[in-house]
mmCIF file of C-alpha atoms in Angstrom:
data_model
loop_
_atom_site.group_PDB
_atom_site.id
_atom_site.type_symbol
_atom_site.label_atom_id
_atom_site.label_comp_id
_atom_site.label_asym_id
_atom_site.label_seq_id
_atom_site.Cartn_x
_atom_site.Cartn_y
_atom_site.Cartn_z
ATOM 1 C CA MET X 51 -8.946 27.654 -19.086
ATOM 2 C CA ASP X 52 -5.357 26.807 -20.044
ATOM 3 C CA GLN X 53 -4.519 26.281 -16.374
ATOM 4 C CA LEU X 54 -7.448 23.844 -15.974
ATOM 5 C CA LYS X 55 -6.296 21.899 -19.035
ATOM 6 C CA SER X 56 -2.746 21.824 -17.702
ATOM 7 C CA ASP X 57 -3.920 20.585 -14.293
ATOM 8 C CA LYS X 58 -6.053 17.884 -15.908
ATOM 9 C CA ILE X 59 -3.141 16.648 -18.021
ATOM 10 C CA ALA X 60 -0.903 16.609 -14.932
ATOM 11 C CA ASP X 61 -3.496 14.566 -13.014
ATOM 12 C CA GLN X 62 -3.820 12.109 -15.913
ATOM 13 C CA LYS X 63 -0.058 11.651 -16.084
ATOM 14 C CA LEU X 64 0.112 11.049 -12.331
ATOM 15 C CA LEU X 65 -2.750 8.540 -12.505
ATOM 16 C CA ILE X 66 -0.906 6.572 -15.208
ATOM 17 C CA GLU X 67 2.221 6.656 -13.062
ATOM 18 C CA LEU X 68 0.329 5.412 -9.987
ATOM 19 C CA GLN X 69 -1.351 2.613 -11.964
ATOM 20 C CA GLN X 70 2.027 1.505 -13.307
ATOM 21 C CA THR X 71 3.441 1.574 -9.774
ATOM 22 C CA GLN X 72 0.587 -0.625 -8.552
ATOM 23 C CA MET X 73 1.155 -3.080 -11.411
ATOM 24 C CA ASN X 74 4.872 -3.194 -10.638
ATOM 25 C CA SER X 75 4.060 -3.865 -6.980
ATOM 26 C CA VAL X 76 1.909 -6.854 -7.945
ATOM 27 C CA GLN X 77 4.640 -8.218 -10.201
ATOM 28 C CA GLU X 78 7.249 -7.788 -7.476
ATOM 29 C CA THR X 79 5.042 -9.695 -5.026
ATOM 30 C CA VAL X 80 4.812 -12.661 -7.375
ATOM 31 C CA LYS X 81 8.559 -12.553 -8.098
ATOM 32 C CA SER X 82 9.353 -12.419 -4.389
ATOM 33 C CA GLU X 83 7.153 -15.423 -3.607
ATOM 34 C CA MET X 84 8.634 -17.475 -6.457
ATOM 35 C CA LYS X 85 12.171 -16.496 -5.414
ATOM 36 C CA SER X 86 11.457 -17.747 -1.888
ATOM 37 C CA TRP X 87 10.290 -21.029 -3.345
ATOM 38 C CA ALA X 88 13.437 -21.391 -5.473
ATOM 39 C CA ILE X 89 15.686 -20.744 -2.467
ATOM 40 C CA THR X 90 13.827 -23.319 -0.396
ATOM 41 C CA VAL X 91 14.151 -25.957 -3.129
ATOM 42 C CA LYS X 92 17.856 -25.191 -3.506
ATOM 43 C CA LYS X 93 18.443 -25.613 0.226
ATOM 44 C CA ASN X 94 16.548 -28.895 0.206
ATOM 45 C CA SER X 95 17.964 -30.563 -2.885
ATOM 46 C CA ASN X 96 16.903 -33.997 -1.615
ATOM 47 C CA VAL X 97 13.213 -33.103 -1.636
ATOM 48 C CA ASN X 98 11.285 -35.651 -3.692
ATOM 49 C CA GLN X 99 9.194 -34.761 -6.758
ATOM 50 C CA ARG X 100 5.902 -34.965 -4.886
ATOM 51 C CA ASN X 101 7.071 -32.513 -2.230
ATOM 52 C CA VAL X 102 8.451 -30.162 -4.879
ATOM 53 C CA LYS X 103 5.118 -30.178 -6.685
ATOM 54 C CA GLN X 104 3.241 -29.506 -3.443
ATOM 55 C CA LEU X 105 5.679 -26.739 -2.533
ATOM 56 C CA THR X 106 5.228 -25.157 -5.969
ATOM 57 C CA GLU X 107 1.431 -25.237 -5.708
ATOM 58 C CA ASN X 108 1.480 -23.749 -2.199
ATOM 59 C CA THR X 109 3.884 -21.000 -3.229
ATOM 60 C CA VAL X 110 1.780 -20.057 -6.245
ATOM 61 C CA LYS X 111 -1.343 -20.019 -4.080
ATOM 62 C CA GLN X 112 0.406 -17.761 -1.558
ATOM 63 C CA ALA X 113 1.500 -15.430 -4.361
ATOM 64 C CA VAL X 114 -2.022 -15.274 -5.777
ATOM 65 C CA ARG X 115 -3.471 -14.575 -2.320
ATOM 66 C CA ALA X 116 -0.912 -11.802 -1.807
ATOM 67 C CA VAL X 117 -1.802 -10.252 -5.163
ATOM 68 C CA ASN X 118 -5.530 -10.464 -4.441
ATOM 69 C CA GLU X 119 -4.997 -8.920 -1.016
ATOM 70 C CA GLU X 120 -2.964 -6.096 -2.558
ATOM 71 C CA GLU X 121 -5.703 -5.437 -5.116
ATOM 72 C CA ARG X 122 -8.425 -5.469 -2.455
ATOM 73 C CA ARG X 123 -6.547 -3.065 -0.200
ATOM 74 C CA SER X 124 -5.864 -0.726 -3.121
ATOM 75 C CA LYS X 125 -9.598 0.116 -3.124
ATOM 76 C CA ASN X 126 -9.637 0.969 0.585
ATOM 77 C CA LEU X 127 -8.879 4.253 2.284
ATOM 78 C CA MET X 128 -8.064 4.875 5.956
ATOM 79 C CA ILE X 129 -9.255 7.966 7.853
ATOM 80 C CA TYR X 130 -7.393 8.843 11.046
ATOM 81 C CA GLY X 131 -8.262 11.379 13.731
ATOM 82 C CA TRP X 132 -12.027 11.631 13.228
ATOM 83 C CA GLN X 133 -13.740 12.129 16.591
ATOM 84 C CA GLU X 134 -15.446 8.920 17.716
ATOM 85 C CA LYS X 135 -18.737 9.169 19.579
ATOM 86 C CA GLU X 136 -19.674 6.956 22.500
ATOM 87 C CA LYS X 137 -22.599 5.561 20.521
ATOM 88 C CA GLU X 138 -21.998 5.942 16.797
ATOM 89 C CA ALA X 139 -24.431 4.791 14.126
ATOM 90 C CA ASP X 140 -23.268 3.301 10.824
ATOM 91 C CA PHE X 141 -24.694 6.193 8.824
ATOM 92 C CA GLU X 142 -22.636 8.652 10.900
ATOM 93 C CA VAL X 143 -19.410 6.879 9.894
ATOM 94 C CA ILE X 144 -20.420 7.002 6.228
ATOM 95 C CA LYS X 145 -21.306 10.673 6.619
ATOM 96 C CA ALA X 146 -17.854 11.310 8.093
ATOM 97 C CA ALA X 147 -16.219 9.707 5.041
ATOM 98 C CA LYS X 148 -18.316 11.862 2.709
ATOM 99 C CA GLU X 149 -17.276 14.989 4.599
ATOM 100 C CA VAL X 150 -13.631 14.054 4.171
ATOM 101 C CA PHE X 151 -14.071 13.525 0.429
ATOM 102 C CA ASP X 152 -15.897 16.827 0.192
ATOM 103 C CA ALA X 153 -13.050 18.580 2.049
ATOM 104 C CA VAL X 154 -10.397 17.236 -0.326
ATOM 105 C CA ASP X 155 -12.435 18.454 -3.324
ATOM 106 C CA ILE X 156 -13.357 15.194 -5.036
ATOM 107 C CA TYR X 157 -16.287 15.608 -7.421
ATOM 108 C CA PRO X 158 -18.348 13.681 -8.045
ATOM 109 C CA LEU X 159 -18.050 12.057 -4.620
ATOM 110 C CA PRO X 160 -16.840 8.432 -4.963
ATOM 111 C CA HIS X 161 -19.292 5.629 -4.291
ATOM 112 C CA ILE X 162 -18.774 4.193 -0.810
ATOM 113 C CA HIS X 163 -19.398 0.459 -0.471
ATOM 114 C CA GLU X 164 -18.766 0.443 3.275
ATOM 115 C CA ALA X 165 -17.289 2.629 5.996
ATOM 116 C CA TYR X 166 -16.617 1.346 9.511
ATOM 117 C CA ARG X 167 -14.333 1.713 12.523
ATOM 118 C CA ILE X 168 -11.587 -0.879 12.977
ATOM 119 C CA GLY X 169 -9.636 -1.987 16.020
ATOM 120 C CA LYS X 170 -10.471 -2.350 19.697
ATOM 121 C CA LYS X 171 -12.428 0.508 21.218
ATOM 122 C CA GLU X 172 -10.498 2.343 23.940
ATOM 123 C CA GLN X 173 -11.504 5.259 26.134
ATOM 124 C CA GLY X 174 -10.144 8.568 24.886
ATOM 125 C CA LYS X 175 -8.936 7.194 21.546
ATOM 126 C CA ASN X 176 -10.386 7.523 18.069
ATOM 127 C CA ARG X 177 -10.308 4.320 16.088
ATOM 128 C CA PRO X 178 -9.466 4.733 12.388
ATOM 129 C CA ILE X 179 -12.204 4.462 9.785
ATOM 130 C CA LYS X 180 -11.787 2.053 6.879
ATOM 131 C CA VAL X 181 -13.603 3.119 3.715
ATOM 132 C CA GLU X 182 -14.189 0.635 0.885
ATOM 133 C CA LEU X 183 -14.530 2.402 -2.468
ATOM 134 C CA GLU X 184 -15.452 1.456 -6.020
ATOM 135 C CA SER X 185 -11.943 1.571 -7.448
ATOM 136 C CA ALA X 186 -8.267 2.170 -6.707
ATOM 137 C CA ASP X 187 -8.507 5.310 -8.868
ATOM 138 C CA ASP X 188 -10.909 6.852 -6.334
ATOM 139 C CA VAL X 189 -8.419 6.138 -3.555
ATOM 140 C CA GLU X 190 -5.545 7.688 -5.492
ATOM 141 C CA SER X 191 -7.647 10.770 -6.275
ATOM 142 C CA ALA X 192 -8.300 11.270 -2.565
ATOM 143 C CA LEU X 193 -4.651 10.736 -1.605
ATOM 144 C CA ARG X 194 -3.476 13.224 -4.226
ATOM 145 C CA ARG X 195 -5.678 15.866 -2.632
ATOM 146 C CA ALA X 196 -5.018 14.918 0.996
ATOM 147 C CA ARG X 197 -3.181 18.199 1.607
ATOM 148 C CA ASN X 198 -6.496 20.068 1.249
ATOM 149 C CA LEU X 199 -7.583 18.767 4.659
ATOM 150 C CA LYS X 200 -5.262 21.199 6.419
ATOM 151 C CA ASP X 201 -7.323 24.083 5.004
ATOM 152 C CA SER X 202 -10.415 22.933 6.902
ATOM 153 C CA ASP X 203 -10.733 24.118 10.518
ATOM 154 C CA LYS X 204 -12.866 21.103 11.356
ATOM 155 C CA LEU X 205 -10.633 18.527 9.649
ATOM 156 C CA LYS X 206 -7.141 19.976 10.136
ATOM 157 C CA ASN X 207 -6.349 17.134 12.578
ATOM 158 C CA VAL X 208 -7.763 14.453 10.285
ATOM 159 C CA TYR X 209 -5.441 12.423 8.063
ATOM 160 C CA ILE X 210 -6.047 9.935 5.277
ATOM 161 C CA GLY X 211 -3.830 7.138 4.032
ATOM 162 C CA PRO X 212 -3.853 3.849 2.128
ATOM 163 C CA ASP X 213 -4.960 0.568 3.691
ATOM 164 C CA ARG X 214 -1.649 -1.080 4.606
ATOM 165 C CA THR X 215 -0.859 -4.511 6.018
ATOM 166 C CA LYS X 216 0.698 -4.621 9.499
ATOM 167 C CA GLU X 217 4.109 -5.254 7.936
ATOM 168 C CA ASN X 218 3.744 -2.338 5.522
ATOM 169 C CA GLN X 219 2.459 -0.098 8.317
ATOM 170 C CA LEU X 220 5.529 -0.872 10.454
ATOM 171 C CA ALA X 221 7.808 -0.161 7.488
ATOM 172 C CA HIS X 222 5.940 3.104 6.820
ATOM 173 C CA ASN X 223 6.213 4.142 10.462
ATOM 174 C CA GLU X 224 9.958 3.639 10.252
ATOM 175 C CA LEU X 225 10.086 5.845 7.150
ATOM 176 C CA VAL X 226 8.119 8.532 9.012
ATOM 177 C CA LYS X 227 10.670 8.450 11.855
ATOM 178 C CA GLN X 228 13.515 8.821 9.376
ATOM 179 C CA MET X 229 11.694 11.647 7.617
ATOM 180 C CA LYS X 230 11.160 13.553 10.878
ATOM 181 C CA LEU X 231 14.876 13.242 11.587
ATOM 182 C CA MET X 232 15.688 14.609 8.129
ATOM 183 C CA ILE X 233 13.279 17.508 8.683
ATOM 184 C CA SER X 234 14.984 18.405 11.961
ATOM 185 C CA LYS X 235 18.387 18.398 10.255
ATOM 186 C CA ASP X 236 17.331 20.344 7.153
ATOM 187 C CA PRO X 237 13.959 22.145 7.478
ATOM 188 C CA SER X 238 14.583 24.132 4.287
ATOM 189 C CA LYS X 239 13.102 21.304 2.202
ATOM 190 C CA HIS X 240 9.623 19.794 1.905
ATOM 191 C CA TYR X 241 9.743 16.040 2.618
ATOM 192 C CA PHE X 242 7.178 13.420 1.628
ATOM 193 C CA ILE X 243 6.891 9.670 1.204
ATOM 194 C CA ARG X 244 6.205 8.193 -2.209
ATOM 195 C CA GLN X 245 6.554 4.608 -3.417
ATOM 196 C CA LYS X 246 8.039 3.588 -0.037
ATOM 197 C CA LYS X 247 10.828 6.160 -0.331
ATOM 198 C CA ILE X 248 11.510 9.516 1.299
ATOM 199 C CA CYS X 249 11.566 12.302 -1.287
ATOM 200 C CA SER X 250 12.190 16.019 -0.963
ATOM 201 C CA VAL X 251 11.792 19.232 -2.935
ATOM 202 C CA ASP X 252 12.578 22.856 -2.219
ATOM 203 C CA LYS X 253 9.718 24.455 -0.298
ATOM 204 C CA ASP X 254 9.183 27.158 -2.913
ATOM 205 C CA LEU X 255 8.753 24.436 -5.546
ATOM 206 C CA SER X 256 6.480 22.211 -3.437
ATOM 207 C CA SER X 257 3.716 24.807 -3.514
ATOM 208 C CA GLN X 258 3.807 24.706 -7.321
ATOM 209 C CA THR X 259 3.950 20.926 -7.673
ATOM 210 C CA SER X 260 0.540 19.296 -7.780
ATOM 211 C CA THR X 261 1.993 15.786 -7.452
ATOM 212 C CA VAL X 262 3.429 16.287 -3.955
ATOM 213 C CA VAL X 263 1.390 14.210 -1.510
ATOM 214 C CA ASN X 264 1.630 13.911 2.263
ATOM 215 C CA VAL X 265 -0.120 10.901 3.820
ATOM 216 C CA ARG X 266 0.006 9.418 7.279
#
């Protein structure tokens, strides 16, 4: 009973940390957009008042769109590696998502708004599945338990991850390459990516740390 209470407290602390991280990300997006505007104005000191006003409005709109996009994506989850059938019905894709959530031990199962394949269909390749959920908390709960997939014979080759933009995906792929290089140089540690940084812990500690998450 004490262990269950301890685990619940740990999960709550992690959830608060993840929510704060998401809020910080939104704030950084707005700051970045406004900084870009300030630099542009500085470089073009002869811009008239009307152009400055228009530039300000456009920059704010871009920042708001970026924030809205970030919030929307935070409620999405990506499933990679699920076998794609030649003719696949919509309900089969939703069923696949439910099986993944069941395998990572999320109860009750999160409400799924939509689940569908994305990308161009190619012979011999499995397109990823995008799952739209009720809240960002549901996504974070699934990501925290992503490591449980490796315990399933059927889903050991299935991975889950957040819904990233193309730019973020490229940056993440670069981090993965760097992480693989670090693993080859020092396999005594457990490496993982968190908050766009490569982190590591001793392997004997990683098995005891519930907050360690591996995502694709």
